[in-house]
CSV table of C-alpha atoms in Angstrom, one decimal:
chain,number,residue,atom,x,y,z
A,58,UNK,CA,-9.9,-10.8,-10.6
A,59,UNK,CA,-8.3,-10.2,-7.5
A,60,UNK,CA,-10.6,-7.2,-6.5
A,61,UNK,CA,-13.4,-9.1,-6.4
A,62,UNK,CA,-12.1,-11.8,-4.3
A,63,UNK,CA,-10.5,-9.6,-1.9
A,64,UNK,CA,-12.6,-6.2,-3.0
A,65,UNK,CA,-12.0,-3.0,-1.4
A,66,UNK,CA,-14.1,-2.1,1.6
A,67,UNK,CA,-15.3,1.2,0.8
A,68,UNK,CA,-15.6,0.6,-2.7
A,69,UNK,CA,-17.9,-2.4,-2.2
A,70,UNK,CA,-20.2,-1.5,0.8
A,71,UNK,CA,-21.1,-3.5,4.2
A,72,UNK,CA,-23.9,-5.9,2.6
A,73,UNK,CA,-21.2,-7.5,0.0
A,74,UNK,CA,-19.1,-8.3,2.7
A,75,UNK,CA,-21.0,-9.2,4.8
A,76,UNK,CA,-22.2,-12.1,2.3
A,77,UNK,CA,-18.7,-13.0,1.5
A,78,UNK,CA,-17.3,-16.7,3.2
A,79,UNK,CA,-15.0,-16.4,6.3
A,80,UNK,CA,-12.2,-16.5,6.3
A,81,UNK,CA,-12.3,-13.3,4.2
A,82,UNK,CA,-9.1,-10.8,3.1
A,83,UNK,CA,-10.1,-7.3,2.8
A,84,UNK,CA,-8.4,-4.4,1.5
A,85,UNK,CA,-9.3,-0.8,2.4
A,86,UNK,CA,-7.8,2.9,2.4
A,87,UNK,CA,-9.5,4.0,5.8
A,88,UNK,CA,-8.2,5.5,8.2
A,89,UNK,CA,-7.1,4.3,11.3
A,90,UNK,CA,-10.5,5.9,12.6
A,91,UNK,CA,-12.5,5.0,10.0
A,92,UNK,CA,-11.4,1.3,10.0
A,93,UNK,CA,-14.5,-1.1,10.7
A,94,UNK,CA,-12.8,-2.9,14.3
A,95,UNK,CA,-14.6,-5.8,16.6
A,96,UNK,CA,-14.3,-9.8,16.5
A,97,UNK,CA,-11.3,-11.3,16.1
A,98,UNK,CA,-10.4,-9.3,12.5
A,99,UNK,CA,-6.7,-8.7,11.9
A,100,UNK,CA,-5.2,-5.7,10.7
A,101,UNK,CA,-1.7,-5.7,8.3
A,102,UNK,CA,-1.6,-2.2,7.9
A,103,UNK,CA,1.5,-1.8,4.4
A,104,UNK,CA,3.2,1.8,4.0
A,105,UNK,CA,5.3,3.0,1.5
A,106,UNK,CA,7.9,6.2,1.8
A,107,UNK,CA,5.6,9.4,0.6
A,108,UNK,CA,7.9,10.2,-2.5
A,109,UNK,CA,8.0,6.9,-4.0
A,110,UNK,CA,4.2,6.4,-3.4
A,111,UNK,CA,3.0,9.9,-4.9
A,112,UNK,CA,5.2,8.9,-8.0
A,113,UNK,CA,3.2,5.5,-7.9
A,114,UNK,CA,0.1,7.3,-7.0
A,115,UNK,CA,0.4,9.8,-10.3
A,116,UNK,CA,1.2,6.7,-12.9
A,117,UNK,CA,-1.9,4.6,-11.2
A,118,UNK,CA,-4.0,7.7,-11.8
A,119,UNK,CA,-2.9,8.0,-15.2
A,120,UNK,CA,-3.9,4.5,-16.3
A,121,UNK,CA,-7.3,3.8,-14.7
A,122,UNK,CA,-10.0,5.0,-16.7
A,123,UNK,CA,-12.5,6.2,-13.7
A,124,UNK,CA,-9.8,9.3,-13.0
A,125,UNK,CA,-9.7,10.7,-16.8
A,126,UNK,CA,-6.3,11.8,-15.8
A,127,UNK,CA,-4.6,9.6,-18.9
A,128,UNK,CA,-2.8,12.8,-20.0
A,129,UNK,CA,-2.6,14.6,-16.2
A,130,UNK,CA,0.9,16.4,-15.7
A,131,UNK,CA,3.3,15.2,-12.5
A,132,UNK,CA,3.4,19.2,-11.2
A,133,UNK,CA,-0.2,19.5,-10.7
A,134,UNK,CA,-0.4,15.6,-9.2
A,135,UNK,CA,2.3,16.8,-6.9
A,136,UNK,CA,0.9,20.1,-5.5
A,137,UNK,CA,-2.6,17.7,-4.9
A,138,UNK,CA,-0.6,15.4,-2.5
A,139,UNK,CA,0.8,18.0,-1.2
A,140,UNK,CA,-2.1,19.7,-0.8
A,141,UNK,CA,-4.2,16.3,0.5
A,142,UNK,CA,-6.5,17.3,-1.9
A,143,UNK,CA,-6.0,13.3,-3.9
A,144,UNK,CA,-8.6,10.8,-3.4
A,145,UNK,CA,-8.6,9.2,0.1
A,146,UNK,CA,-7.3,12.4,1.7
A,147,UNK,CA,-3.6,13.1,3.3
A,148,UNK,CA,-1.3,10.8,2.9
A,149,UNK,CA,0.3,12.2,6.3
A,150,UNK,CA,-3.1,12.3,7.8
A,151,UNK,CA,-3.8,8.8,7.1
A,152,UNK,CA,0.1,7.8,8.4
A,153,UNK,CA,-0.2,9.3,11.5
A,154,UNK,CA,-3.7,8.0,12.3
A,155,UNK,CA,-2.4,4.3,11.9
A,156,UNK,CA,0.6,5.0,13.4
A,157,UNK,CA,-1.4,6.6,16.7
A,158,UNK,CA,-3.7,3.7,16.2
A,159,UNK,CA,-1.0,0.6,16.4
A,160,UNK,CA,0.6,2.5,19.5
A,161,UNK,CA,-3.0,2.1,21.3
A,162,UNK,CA,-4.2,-1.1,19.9
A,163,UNK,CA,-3.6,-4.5,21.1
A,164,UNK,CA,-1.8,-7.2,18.7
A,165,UNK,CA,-4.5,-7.2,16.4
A,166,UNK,CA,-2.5,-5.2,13.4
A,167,UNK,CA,0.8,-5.8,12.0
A,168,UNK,CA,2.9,-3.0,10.3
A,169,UNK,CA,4.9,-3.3,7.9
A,170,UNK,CA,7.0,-1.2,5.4
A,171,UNK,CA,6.5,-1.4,1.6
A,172,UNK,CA,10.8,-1.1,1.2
A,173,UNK,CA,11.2,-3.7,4.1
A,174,UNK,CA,9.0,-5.9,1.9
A,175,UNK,CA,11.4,-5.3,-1.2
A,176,UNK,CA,14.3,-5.9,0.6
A,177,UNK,CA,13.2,-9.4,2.1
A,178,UNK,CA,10.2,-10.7,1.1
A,179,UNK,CA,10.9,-14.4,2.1
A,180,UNK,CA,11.2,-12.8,6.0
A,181,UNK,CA,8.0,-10.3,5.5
A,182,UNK,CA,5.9,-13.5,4.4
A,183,UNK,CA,6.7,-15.5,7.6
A,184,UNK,CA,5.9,-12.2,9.7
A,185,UNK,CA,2.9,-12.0,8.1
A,186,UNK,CA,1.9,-16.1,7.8
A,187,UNK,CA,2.7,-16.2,11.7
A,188,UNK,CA,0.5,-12.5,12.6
A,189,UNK,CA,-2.3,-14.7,10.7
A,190,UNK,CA,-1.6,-17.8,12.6
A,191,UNK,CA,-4.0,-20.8,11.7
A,192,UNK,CA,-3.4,-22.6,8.3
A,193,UNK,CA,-1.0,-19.8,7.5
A,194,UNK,CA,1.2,-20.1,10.3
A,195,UNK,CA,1.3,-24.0,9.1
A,196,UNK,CA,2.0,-23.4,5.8
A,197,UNK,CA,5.4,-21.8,6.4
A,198,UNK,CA,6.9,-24.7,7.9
A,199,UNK,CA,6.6,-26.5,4.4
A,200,UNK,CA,9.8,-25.0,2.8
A,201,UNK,CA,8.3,-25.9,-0.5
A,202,UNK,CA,5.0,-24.3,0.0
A,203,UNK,CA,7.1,-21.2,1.6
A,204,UNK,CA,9.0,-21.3,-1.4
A,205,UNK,CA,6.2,-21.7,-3.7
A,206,UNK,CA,4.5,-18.3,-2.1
A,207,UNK,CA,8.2,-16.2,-2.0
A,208,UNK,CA,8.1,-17.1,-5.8
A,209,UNK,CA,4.6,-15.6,-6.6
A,210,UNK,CA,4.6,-13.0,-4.5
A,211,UNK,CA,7.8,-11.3,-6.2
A,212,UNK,CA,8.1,-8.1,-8.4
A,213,UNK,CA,8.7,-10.2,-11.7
A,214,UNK,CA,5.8,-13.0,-10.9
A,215,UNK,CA,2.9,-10.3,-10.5
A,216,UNK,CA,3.9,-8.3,-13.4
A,217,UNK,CA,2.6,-11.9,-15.1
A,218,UNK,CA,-0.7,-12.1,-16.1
A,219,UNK,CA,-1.6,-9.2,-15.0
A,220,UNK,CA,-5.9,-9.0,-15.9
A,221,UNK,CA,-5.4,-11.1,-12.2
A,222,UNK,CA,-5.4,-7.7,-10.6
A,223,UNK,CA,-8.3,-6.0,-12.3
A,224,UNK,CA,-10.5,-6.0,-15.0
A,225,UNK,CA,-9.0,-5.0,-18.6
A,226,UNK,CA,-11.5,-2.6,-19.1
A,227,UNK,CA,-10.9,-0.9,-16.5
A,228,UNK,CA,-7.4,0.3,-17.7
A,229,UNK,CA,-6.0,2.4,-20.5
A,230,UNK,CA,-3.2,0.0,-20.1
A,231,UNK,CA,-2.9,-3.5,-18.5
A,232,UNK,CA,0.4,-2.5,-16.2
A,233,UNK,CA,-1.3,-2.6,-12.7
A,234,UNK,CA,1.6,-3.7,-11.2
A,235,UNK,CA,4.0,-1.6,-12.9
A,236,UNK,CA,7.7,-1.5,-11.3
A,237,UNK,CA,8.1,-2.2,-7.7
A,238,UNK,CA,11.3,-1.1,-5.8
A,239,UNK,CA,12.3,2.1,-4.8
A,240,UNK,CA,13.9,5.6,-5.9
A,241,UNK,CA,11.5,5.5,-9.3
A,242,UNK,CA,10.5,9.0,-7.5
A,243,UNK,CA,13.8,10.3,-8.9
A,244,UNK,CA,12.9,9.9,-12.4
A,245,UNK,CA,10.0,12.2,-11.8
A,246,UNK,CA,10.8,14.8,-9.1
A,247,UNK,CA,12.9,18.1,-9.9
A,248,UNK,CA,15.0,19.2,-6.6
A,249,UNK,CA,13.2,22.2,-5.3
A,250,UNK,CA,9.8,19.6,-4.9
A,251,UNK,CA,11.8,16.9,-3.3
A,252,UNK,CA,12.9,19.9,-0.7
A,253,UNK,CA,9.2,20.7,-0.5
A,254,UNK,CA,8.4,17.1,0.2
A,255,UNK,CA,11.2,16.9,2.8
A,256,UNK,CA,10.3,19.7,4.7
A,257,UNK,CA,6.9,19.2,4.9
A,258,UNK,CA,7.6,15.0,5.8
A,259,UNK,CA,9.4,16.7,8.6
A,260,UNK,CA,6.6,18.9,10.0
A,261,UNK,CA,4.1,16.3,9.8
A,262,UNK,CA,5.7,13.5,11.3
A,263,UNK,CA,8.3,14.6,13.8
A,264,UNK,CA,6.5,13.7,16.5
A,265,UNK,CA,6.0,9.7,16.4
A,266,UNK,CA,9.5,9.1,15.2
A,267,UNK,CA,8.4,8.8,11.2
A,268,UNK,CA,10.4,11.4,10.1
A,269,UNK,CA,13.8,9.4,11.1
A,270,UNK,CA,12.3,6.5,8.1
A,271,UNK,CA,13.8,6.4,4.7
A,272,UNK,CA,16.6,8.7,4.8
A,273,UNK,CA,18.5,6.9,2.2
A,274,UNK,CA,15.0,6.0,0.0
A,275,UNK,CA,14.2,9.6,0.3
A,276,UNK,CA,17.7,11.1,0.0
A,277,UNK,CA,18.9,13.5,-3.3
């Protein structure tokens, strides 16, 4: 499964790592400050507008086993994001630490944004093959092979076989990858907690600029 063979950082400790062949992929929910850094590592560092990812967060808490949140209700999920009280802390915290990170880093991490992605995934590949450089920067200059990785990579190939992503077990249903896109947050939210959402987006991130993102993913 894809955890394994590009496991999660903190949920896998230094030693396992460590062992693992280079050139390794890592995933990881640190902080910018918490983020191991040295060598030549790269950093691709994927965020998502905070409304669609608490909606995504709630239904990914419902279906894996370790939360016992199977039968958790959206209101109390929502007040816990609001609250940073979730598991890896503030979603705003976290934002703002990568953003202030990238500003004061050299070319070492890419960023990109989860609706970007959607949008044009055949453009967000190439960013990222050419950030990575080596074999992957080569790669991309075989249309085929581009075309090949565009393919996978989509919404409709990942929902495929889906016991790729993690362990059957592990889930109370196998739907890890459940519905991509954006605005899903609508089916969820009442008004008065997207206002509350709003407002608080705004507080949080008006100083680096964040706050101008999404307007239309976010909008009523």
């Amino acid at each position: 499964a894809m955890c394994y063979v590009s496991p999660m950082v903190e949920k896998v400790g230094a030693a396992y790592v460590d062992a693992m062949m280079s050139p390794r992929v890592l995933k990881s929910h640190f902080s910018f400050e918490n983020m191991p850094k040295g060598g030549r590592a790269k950093y691709i560092y994927a965020v998502r507008n905070p409304k669609d990812c608490l909606t995504s967060y709630f239904h990914h808490h419902r279906n894996f086993k370790l939360y016992n949140w199977a039968q958790g209700e959206f209101g109390l999920f929502f007040d816990l994001f609001m609250s940073g009280s979730l598991g890896f802390g503030d979603y705003f915290d976290h934002l703002n630490s990568w953003i202030d990170g990238i500003e004061q880093s050299d070319e070492s991490i890419l960023f990109l944004k989860y609706e970007d992605m959607v949008a044009d995934l055949r453009s967000a590949i190439i960013k990222i093959a050419k950030f990575l450089g080596g074999s992957a920067a080569e790669l991309i200059k075989d249309e085929s092979k581009l075309e090949r990785v565009v393919s996978a990579s989509n919404i409709s190939s990942m929902k495929e076989n889906q016991e790729r992503w993690f362990p059957k077990d592990q889930l109370h249903e196998m739907k890890f990858i459940r519905k991509g896109g954006s605005r899903d947050w609508k089916n969820h939210f009442t008004h008065e907690q997207s206002e509350r959402l709003d407002e608080l987006f705004r507080q949080r991130c008006s100083l680096n600029g964040a706050a101008r993102w999404w307007k239309d993913e976010m909008a009523w």
